[in-house]
């Protein structure tokens, strides 16, 4: 009964959302694929807000995607809980908005996500994008589909429903498989390295550590147009999304008969406020740095984050050590063993110490590290995150070198953020960790009490 009511409710809201979009006709920018969607969306939104002052721009502050949440994003609804009172209140709020509100935004940046077959058709009935941004496919959402290839087949339906422009990640084989069938304009961008044959590329990455903050600097090229970027966010994937956001900005300027942003200046500082826990950097106790990416985990994101921190170390802290804290990667289904083993070569080449929480990391990754001759005296196992946090705190007391400590794990029973909380130099930063609502804190307290 609950499932039937949920499906009916989703379809009802989607009907109003479809009518609402058709009535106001905003420029729709659509972010999707299986990883890094939210960071990409926030970078695009904040870049457009910085440079466009004559249009209303909106994106949800939450991770709202999928069949219900997408409709809520269309109506700028930021809070929702699955209670009877909230569902009724939300419905009447949407009815009122449809009847009386004027145009709510000129540009809307939406995040599309699917977790079961045929959901894409449902979402596409709500709104078709003017601009589509492809991020990357990974196995993190494979449980409901069997493997990433099945996700790709489902989501390729999106390209057939994009109205004007696609931006494709050239480093993803599934993105490139779309090129020959495209009937709209497209640009290619990268998230790995410099290669002049792509439309959007970068070079000369450098880092700066100033007043306790990390900054990155690089040169950006978009079809022979060049600009130097300094930003407070790390990670080459994020650089790619900065490039994408500037390309979209240029397209909007062109549509409005404005000059190109690349004709306005040669360098720019771009400051972003992304969601915490998606590669956030904190100062820790004992002069160490924390790289917090505890929201979720997948093989591709582990590799990317390790590569980023390794570059920071080589650029700024050559005498430092990388300590890697890994919790299980969930939602991998039949790929669980394969994908936990897959990251072993990256761990071997970049991590000075490895700390493992939960069974799949301890069973598969540890075994694979031993097979490829990693020094197993540098690998430790822990039954839960709190035990891990207390152990690392004691180790740091006697440390004589800077540690770059990377945290990466999935949700449910792992909760690496609670280990981070033990080590923060400023306790106020704990509110910026993931899953800190009263509901989550109570759930985690029950869990940690059960494993004592």
Tab-separated table of C-alpha atoms in Angstrom, residues 48-440:
chain	number	residue	atom	x	y	z
A	48	UNK	CA	26.638	31.401	-13.077
A	49	UNK	CA	25.523	33.352	-10.003
A	50	UNK	CA	28.922	35.060	-9.800
A	51	UNK	CA	28.866	36.365	-13.359
A	52	UNK	CA	25.174	36.724	-14.261
A	53	UNK	CA	23.286	39.480	-12.439
A	54	UNK	CA	20.267	39.980	-14.689
A	55	UNK	CA	18.704	36.541	-14.359
A	56	UNK	CA	17.204	34.488	-11.553
A	57	UNK	CA	19.147	31.236	-11.137
A	58	UNK	CA	18.169	28.319	-8.915
A	59	UNK	CA	19.431	24.960	-7.784
A	60	UNK	CA	18.439	22.965	-4.727
A	61	UNK	CA	20.773	23.139	-1.739
A	62	UNK	CA	20.018	19.458	-1.111
A	63	UNK	CA	20.850	16.226	-2.966
A	64	UNK	CA	17.417	16.205	-4.572
A	65	UNK	CA	17.246	13.930	-7.618
A	66	UNK	CA	15.131	10.994	-8.703
A	67	UNK	CA	11.431	10.671	-9.320
A	68	UNK	CA	10.082	12.487	-6.233
A	69	UNK	CA	12.945	14.817	-5.434
A	70	UNK	CA	13.280	16.203	-8.934
A	71	UNK	CA	9.696	17.481	-8.816
A	72	UNK	CA	10.412	19.106	-5.450
A	73	UNK	CA	13.467	20.838	-6.946
A	74	UNK	CA	11.359	22.226	-9.787
A	75	UNK	CA	9.135	23.912	-7.183
A	76	UNK	CA	12.082	25.097	-5.039
A	77	UNK	CA	10.981	22.934	-2.112
A	78	UNK	CA	14.000	22.403	0.143
A	79	UNK	CA	12.549	20.312	2.967
A	80	UNK	CA	10.501	17.137	2.817
A	81	UNK	CA	9.857	14.208	5.132
A	82	UNK	CA	7.720	11.127	4.329
A	83	UNK	CA	5.028	11.887	6.911
A	84	UNK	CA	1.323	12.224	6.187
A	85	UNK	CA	1.237	15.875	7.254
A	86	UNK	CA	4.267	16.807	5.133
A	87	UNK	CA	3.017	15.041	2.000
A	88	UNK	CA	-0.353	16.815	2.203
A	89	UNK	CA	1.255	20.173	2.978
A	90	UNK	CA	3.681	19.783	0.080
A	91	UNK	CA	0.898	18.887	-2.338
A	92	UNK	CA	-1.172	21.971	-1.514
A	93	UNK	CA	1.927	24.158	-1.593
A	94	UNK	CA	2.648	22.940	-5.111
A	95	UNK	CA	-0.961	23.504	-6.176
A	96	UNK	CA	-0.790	27.090	-4.882
A	97	UNK	CA	2.532	27.687	-6.621
A	98	UNK	CA	1.207	26.411	-9.943
A	99	UNK	CA	-1.815	28.709	-9.816
A	100	UNK	CA	-0.374	31.968	-8.504
A	101	UNK	CA	3.424	32.211	-8.747
A	102	UNK	CA	5.103	34.213	-11.452
A	103	UNK	CA	8.160	32.900	-13.266
A	104	UNK	CA	10.354	31.508	-10.444
A	105	UNK	CA	13.707	31.402	-12.256
A	106	UNK	CA	15.269	32.003	-15.649
A	107	UNK	CA	17.844	29.243	-15.280
A	108	UNK	CA	17.508	26.070	-13.226
A	109	UNK	CA	20.302	23.559	-12.595
A	110	UNK	CA	18.905	20.102	-11.883
A	111	UNK	CA	20.532	16.863	-10.787
A	112	UNK	CA	19.144	13.676	-12.238
A	113	UNK	CA	19.715	10.328	-10.595
A	114	UNK	CA	18.215	6.878	-11.098
A	115	UNK	CA	18.382	3.768	-8.952
A	116	UNK	CA	16.125	1.320	-10.757
A	117	UNK	CA	15.251	0.404	-14.366
A	118	UNK	CA	12.780	2.554	-16.300
A	119	UNK	CA	13.061	5.469	-13.874
A	120	UNK	CA	14.700	7.541	-16.594
A	121	UNK	CA	11.569	7.560	-18.744
A	122	UNK	CA	9.579	8.818	-15.793
A	123	UNK	CA	12.049	11.637	-15.116
A	124	UNK	CA	12.221	12.651	-18.775
A	125	UNK	CA	8.463	13.139	-18.780
A	126	UNK	CA	8.918	15.915	-16.225
A	127	UNK	CA	11.461	18.035	-18.079
A	128	UNK	CA	13.897	17.761	-20.958
A	129	UNK	CA	17.173	19.676	-20.588
A	130	UNK	CA	18.534	22.387	-22.843
A	131	UNK	CA	22.086	21.581	-21.715
A	132	UNK	CA	23.216	18.159	-20.505
A	133	UNK	CA	26.427	17.540	-18.554
A	134	UNK	CA	27.806	13.995	-18.378
A	135	UNK	CA	30.006	13.379	-15.311
A	136	UNK	CA	31.172	9.728	-15.074
A	137	UNK	CA	29.878	6.200	-14.558
A	138	UNK	CA	31.097	3.997	-11.732
A	139	UNK	CA	29.903	0.880	-9.963
A	140	UNK	CA	28.619	2.668	-6.870
A	141	UNK	CA	24.985	2.427	-8.023
A	142	UNK	CA	25.183	-0.999	-9.597
A	143	UNK	CA	23.131	-2.955	-7.083
A	144	UNK	CA	19.791	-2.342	-8.750
A	145	UNK	CA	21.151	-2.686	-12.290
A	146	UNK	CA	23.698	-5.503	-12.097
A	147	UNK	CA	26.657	-3.567	-13.522
A	148	UNK	CA	27.666	-0.099	-14.791
A	149	UNK	CA	26.970	-1.068	-18.413
A	150	UNK	CA	23.291	-1.516	-17.579
A	151	UNK	CA	23.251	1.916	-15.965
A	152	UNK	CA	24.834	3.337	-19.093
A	153	UNK	CA	22.186	1.802	-21.352
A	154	UNK	CA	19.448	3.250	-19.164
A	155	UNK	CA	20.917	6.708	-18.955
A	156	UNK	CA	21.866	6.969	-22.635
A	157	UNK	CA	18.188	7.634	-23.192
A	158	UNK	CA	18.937	11.084	-21.864
A	159	UNK	CA	21.012	12.128	-24.833
A	160	UNK	CA	18.040	11.541	-27.125
A	161	UNK	CA	16.025	14.025	-25.073
A	162	UNK	CA	18.567	16.862	-24.740
A	163	UNK	CA	17.458	19.890	-26.736
A	164	UNK	CA	20.584	21.958	-27.465
A	165	UNK	CA	24.014	20.985	-26.125
A	166	UNK	CA	25.826	18.073	-24.453
A	167	UNK	CA	29.062	18.350	-22.484
A	168	UNK	CA	30.816	14.982	-22.391
A	169	UNK	CA	33.571	13.752	-20.090
A	170	UNK	CA	36.181	12.489	-22.529
A	171	UNK	CA	37.786	10.339	-19.816
A	172	UNK	CA	34.683	8.147	-19.607
A	173	UNK	CA	34.323	5.470	-22.293
A	174	UNK	CA	30.540	5.586	-22.051
A	175	UNK	CA	30.541	9.297	-22.846
A	176	UNK	CA	32.601	8.749	-25.964
A	177	UNK	CA	30.315	5.933	-27.089
A	178	UNK	CA	27.593	8.571	-27.510
A	179	UNK	CA	29.467	10.851	-29.894
A	180	UNK	CA	28.657	9.086	-33.166
A	181	UNK	CA	24.921	9.172	-32.434
A	182	UNK	CA	24.647	12.790	-31.349
A	183	UNK	CA	22.293	15.017	-33.309
A	184	UNK	CA	22.950	18.117	-31.188
A	185	UNK	CA	26.063	20.233	-30.560
A	186	UNK	CA	28.552	18.961	-27.994
A	187	UNK	CA	31.778	19.911	-26.233
A	188	UNK	CA	34.270	17.486	-24.731
A	189	UNK	CA	36.059	18.110	-21.448
A	190	UNK	CA	38.487	16.100	-19.360
A	191	UNK	CA	39.077	15.293	-15.704
A	192	UNK	CA	42.514	13.713	-15.941
A	193	UNK	CA	45.358	15.386	-17.851
A	194	UNK	CA	46.201	17.929	-20.528
A	195	UNK	CA	45.654	16.981	-24.179
A	196	UNK	CA	45.160	19.723	-26.727
A	197	UNK	CA	42.813	17.745	-28.970
A	198	UNK	CA	39.913	18.061	-26.520
A	199	UNK	CA	37.678	21.139	-26.426
A	200	UNK	CA	38.192	21.903	-22.727
A	201	UNK	CA	41.585	21.147	-21.182
A	202	UNK	CA	43.915	22.280	-18.415
A	203	UNK	CA	47.636	22.387	-17.629
A	204	UNK	CA	50.191	23.628	-15.065
A	205	UNK	CA	48.390	22.543	-11.896
A	206	UNK	CA	49.938	24.033	-8.740
A	207	UNK	CA	48.938	24.188	-5.069
A	208	UNK	CA	49.326	26.840	-2.372
A	209	UNK	CA	48.943	26.446	1.395
A	210	UNK	CA	48.169	29.833	2.971
A	211	UNK	CA	46.690	30.731	6.370
A	212	UNK	CA	45.671	27.136	6.950
A	213	UNK	CA	43.857	26.848	3.595
A	214	UNK	CA	44.699	24.942	0.429
A	215	UNK	CA	44.318	26.583	-2.987
A	216	UNK	CA	44.868	25.263	-6.487
A	217	UNK	CA	45.975	27.143	-9.584
A	218	UNK	CA	45.875	25.989	-13.216
A	219	UNK	CA	45.578	27.192	-16.808
A	220	UNK	CA	42.282	26.561	-18.576
A	221	UNK	CA	41.771	26.361	-22.340
A	222	UNK	CA	38.459	26.280	-24.170
A	223	UNK	CA	39.068	26.020	-27.904
A	224	UNK	CA	42.122	28.278	-27.940
A	225	UNK	CA	40.669	30.660	-25.362
A	226	UNK	CA	42.895	30.704	-22.263
A	227	UNK	CA	42.453	31.835	-18.678
A	228	UNK	CA	44.346	31.229	-15.429
A	229	UNK	CA	42.176	29.974	-12.541
A	230	UNK	CA	42.856	30.127	-8.801
A	231	UNK	CA	40.284	28.383	-6.629
A	232	UNK	CA	39.706	27.082	-3.115
A	233	UNK	CA	38.547	23.649	-4.322
A	234	UNK	CA	40.764	20.696	-5.189
A	235	UNK	CA	40.505	17.678	-7.481
A	236	UNK	CA	40.916	17.524	-11.250
A	237	UNK	CA	37.307	16.424	-11.672
A	238	UNK	CA	36.250	19.692	-10.034
A	239	UNK	CA	38.554	21.608	-12.364
A	240	UNK	CA	36.683	19.954	-15.211
A	241	UNK	CA	33.399	21.224	-13.818
A	242	UNK	CA	34.803	24.738	-13.503
A	243	UNK	CA	35.649	24.556	-17.192
A	244	UNK	CA	32.173	23.255	-17.965
A	245	UNK	CA	30.554	26.062	-15.957
A	246	UNK	CA	32.567	28.728	-17.797
A	247	UNK	CA	31.673	27.168	-21.145
A	248	UNK	CA	27.976	27.257	-20.209
A	249	UNK	CA	28.385	30.870	-19.050
A	250	UNK	CA	29.915	31.763	-22.411
A	251	UNK	CA	27.011	30.123	-24.224
A	252	UNK	CA	24.483	32.066	-22.146
A	253	UNK	CA	26.378	35.305	-22.824
A	254	UNK	CA	26.350	34.526	-26.537
A	255	UNK	CA	22.596	33.951	-26.469
A	256	UNK	CA	22.174	37.315	-24.724
A	257	UNK	CA	24.476	39.134	-27.176
A	258	UNK	CA	27.132	39.681	-24.519
A	259	UNK	CA	30.889	39.437	-24.924
A	260	UNK	CA	32.774	36.282	-24.021
A	261	UNK	CA	34.059	35.988	-20.462
A	262	UNK	CA	37.446	35.110	-21.957
A	263	UNK	CA	37.627	38.564	-23.509
A	264	UNK	CA	37.156	40.210	-20.102
A	265	UNK	CA	40.228	39.019	-18.159
A	266	UNK	CA	43.205	36.667	-18.269
A	267	UNK	CA	42.953	35.304	-14.713
A	268	UNK	CA	40.287	34.955	-12.064
A	269	UNK	CA	39.854	33.734	-8.480
A	270	UNK	CA	36.818	31.496	-8.061
A	271	UNK	CA	35.685	30.663	-4.552
A	272	UNK	CA	33.139	27.925	-4.081
A	273	UNK	CA	31.143	26.584	-1.198
A	274	UNK	CA	30.474	22.951	-1.974
A	275	UNK	CA	28.788	20.523	0.340
A	276	UNK	CA	31.059	19.551	3.185
A	277	UNK	CA	32.443	15.996	3.263
A	278	UNK	CA	33.036	15.982	-0.533
A	279	UNK	CA	36.800	16.397	-0.287
A	280	UNK	CA	36.716	19.039	2.425
A	281	UNK	CA	40.040	19.999	3.996
A	282	UNK	CA	40.364	20.612	7.739
A	283	UNK	CA	43.259	21.430	10.017
A	284	UNK	CA	43.721	18.620	12.464
A	285	UNK	CA	45.384	18.116	15.764
A	286	UNK	CA	49.169	17.814	15.711
A	287	UNK	CA	49.711	19.805	12.499
A	288	UNK	CA	48.032	17.294	10.209
A	289	UNK	CA	45.547	17.839	7.391
A	290	UNK	CA	42.248	16.041	6.942
A	291	UNK	CA	40.781	15.279	3.513
A	292	UNK	CA	37.181	14.394	4.270
A	293	UNK	CA	35.242	12.495	1.596
A	294	UNK	CA	33.015	10.378	3.813
A	295	UNK	CA	29.664	10.880	2.089
A	296	UNK	CA	30.017	7.785	-0.053
A	297	UNK	CA	32.621	5.717	-1.862
A	298	UNK	CA	33.354	3.981	-5.160
A	299	UNK	CA	36.511	2.727	-6.886
A	300	UNK	CA	36.733	5.706	-9.212
A	301	UNK	CA	36.301	8.306	-6.474
A	302	UNK	CA	38.898	6.572	-4.271
A	303	UNK	CA	41.394	6.696	-7.125
A	304	UNK	CA	40.698	10.352	-7.921
A	305	UNK	CA	40.996	11.515	-4.319
A	306	UNK	CA	44.191	9.563	-3.741
A	307	UNK	CA	45.680	11.109	-6.863
A	308	UNK	CA	44.715	14.607	-5.702
A	309	UNK	CA	46.214	14.214	-2.230
A	310	UNK	CA	49.348	12.627	-3.690
A	311	UNK	CA	49.816	15.678	-5.932
A	312	UNK	CA	49.308	18.010	-2.963
A	313	UNK	CA	51.927	16.104	-1.002
A	314	UNK	CA	54.486	16.238	-3.817
A	315	UNK	CA	53.818	19.915	-4.468
A	316	UNK	CA	53.710	21.236	-0.900
A	317	UNK	CA	54.641	18.618	1.701
A	318	UNK	CA	57.254	16.328	0.170
A	319	UNK	CA	58.368	15.116	3.617
A	320	UNK	CA	54.790	14.329	4.720
A	321	UNK	CA	52.979	10.989	4.808
A	322	UNK	CA	49.640	9.925	3.362
A	323	UNK	CA	47.519	7.921	5.788
A	324	UNK	CA	44.518	6.322	4.129
A	325	UNK	CA	41.360	5.478	6.103
A	326	UNK	CA	39.069	3.219	4.084
A	327	UNK	CA	35.618	1.888	4.883
A	328	UNK	CA	33.714	-0.554	2.692
A	329	UNK	CA	32.321	0.543	-0.654
A	330	UNK	CA	28.634	-0.318	-0.659
A	331	UNK	CA	26.007	-0.881	-3.383
A	332	UNK	CA	28.411	-2.849	-5.578
A	333	UNK	CA	26.447	-6.100	-5.574
A	334	UNK	CA	28.196	-8.729	-7.743
A	335	UNK	CA	31.152	-6.356	-8.222
A	336	UNK	CA	31.922	-6.128	-4.500
A	337	UNK	CA	35.015	-8.323	-4.475
A	338	UNK	CA	36.343	-7.137	-7.829
A	339	UNK	CA	36.016	-3.437	-7.032
A	340	UNK	CA	37.555	-3.683	-3.571
A	341	UNK	CA	40.536	-5.422	-5.130
A	342	UNK	CA	40.667	-2.929	-8.001
A	343	UNK	CA	41.935	-0.032	-5.878
A	344	UNK	CA	44.909	-1.976	-4.459
A	345	UNK	CA	47.440	-0.689	-7.006
A	346	UNK	CA	46.504	2.933	-6.259
A	347	UNK	CA	46.745	2.325	-2.533
A	348	UNK	CA	50.119	0.607	-2.961
A	349	UNK	CA	51.617	3.447	-4.982
A	350	UNK	CA	50.373	6.382	-2.895
A	351	UNK	CA	49.565	5.468	0.738
A	352	UNK	CA	52.244	5.309	3.450
A	353	UNK	CA	49.822	3.707	5.934
A	354	UNK	CA	46.446	2.034	5.458
A	355	UNK	CA	43.658	1.740	8.059
A	356	UNK	CA	40.700	-0.497	7.176
A	357	UNK	CA	37.184	-0.556	8.632
A	358	UNK	CA	34.570	-3.233	7.898
A	359	UNK	CA	34.664	-6.633	6.320
A	360	UNK	CA	35.091	-6.130	2.563
A	361	UNK	CA	38.096	-3.855	2.896
A	362	UNK	CA	39.641	-6.231	5.408
A	363	UNK	CA	38.902	-9.306	3.340
A	364	UNK	CA	39.490	-8.281	-0.272
A	365	UNK	CA	41.646	-5.150	-0.330
A	366	UNK	CA	44.001	-6.465	2.334
A	367	UNK	CA	44.420	-9.740	0.481
A	368	UNK	CA	45.104	-7.924	-2.787
A	369	UNK	CA	47.671	-5.630	-1.157
A	370	UNK	CA	49.507	-8.649	0.152
A	371	UNK	CA	49.521	-10.221	-3.319
A	372	UNK	CA	51.171	-7.159	-4.850
A	373	UNK	CA	53.842	-6.987	-2.130
A	374	UNK	CA	52.642	-4.005	-0.110
A	375	UNK	CA	54.350	-3.760	3.294
A	376	UNK	CA	51.623	-5.387	5.403
A	377	UNK	CA	53.109	-4.012	8.631
A	378	UNK	CA	51.626	-0.694	7.477
A	379	UNK	CA	48.081	-2.092	7.232
A	380	UNK	CA	45.783	-2.097	10.281
A	381	UNK	CA	42.213	-3.301	10.773
A	382	UNK	CA	39.552	-1.838	13.048
A	383	UNK	CA	36.102	-3.100	14.070
A	384	UNK	CA	34.496	0.354	13.933
A	385	UNK	CA	35.243	3.993	13.188
A	386	UNK	CA	35.338	5.238	16.787
A	387	UNK	CA	38.053	2.722	17.670
A	388	UNK	CA	39.941	3.868	14.581
A	389	UNK	CA	39.653	7.551	15.536
A	390	UNK	CA	40.978	6.972	19.039
A	391	UNK	CA	43.916	4.926	17.727
A	392	UNK	CA	44.905	7.543	15.135
A	393	UNK	CA	44.714	10.293	17.760
A	394	UNK	CA	47.216	8.433	19.941
A	395	UNK	CA	49.504	7.852	16.958
A	396	UNK	CA	49.474	11.532	15.996
A	397	UNK	CA	50.621	12.575	19.471
A	398	UNK	CA	54.020	11.020	18.777
A	399	UNK	CA	54.234	12.043	15.130
A	400	UNK	CA	57.194	14.154	13.972
A	401	UNK	CA	56.024	14.792	10.391
A	402	UNK	CA	52.919	16.246	8.789
A	403	UNK	CA	50.244	13.689	7.955
A	404	UNK	CA	47.815	14.034	5.053
A	405	UNK	CA	44.943	11.848	6.225
A	406	UNK	CA	42.384	10.729	3.665
A	407	UNK	CA	38.968	9.404	4.704
A	408	UNK	CA	36.762	7.532	2.270
A	409	UNK	CA	33.870	5.152	2.928
A	410	UNK	CA	30.219	4.469	2.196
A	411	UNK	CA	27.189	4.962	4.398
A	412	UNK	CA	25.493	2.728	6.986
A	413	UNK	CA	27.449	1.018	9.796
A	414	UNK	CA	30.762	2.572	8.708
A	415	UNK	CA	30.344	6.240	9.717
A	416	UNK	CA	33.954	7.387	9.246
A	417	UNK	CA	32.841	10.921	10.048
A	418	UNK	CA	32.617	9.943	13.713
A	419	UNK	CA	36.336	9.103	13.687
A	420	UNK	CA	37.054	12.497	12.137
A	421	UNK	CA	35.129	14.170	14.947
A	422	UNK	CA	37.631	12.802	17.472
A	423	UNK	CA	40.546	14.452	15.667
A	424	UNK	CA	39.281	17.901	14.703
A	425	UNK	CA	41.401	20.819	15.866
A	426	UNK	CA	38.237	22.952	16.087
A	427	UNK	CA	35.186	21.188	17.530
A	428	UNK	CA	32.941	23.672	15.743
A	429	UNK	CA	33.866	21.966	12.491
A	430	UNK	CA	31.954	18.860	13.581
A	431	UNK	CA	28.692	20.430	12.429
A	432	UNK	CA	30.072	20.381	8.871
A	433	UNK	CA	30.577	16.624	8.861
A	434	UNK	CA	28.118	14.409	7.034
A	435	UNK	CA	25.085	12.851	8.742
A	436	UNK	CA	24.955	15.126	11.788
A	437	UNK	CA	21.183	15.567	12.120
A	438	UNK	CA	19.512	14.403	15.344
A	439	UNK	CA	18.064	11.410	13.502
A	440	UNK	CA	21.482	10.292	12.262
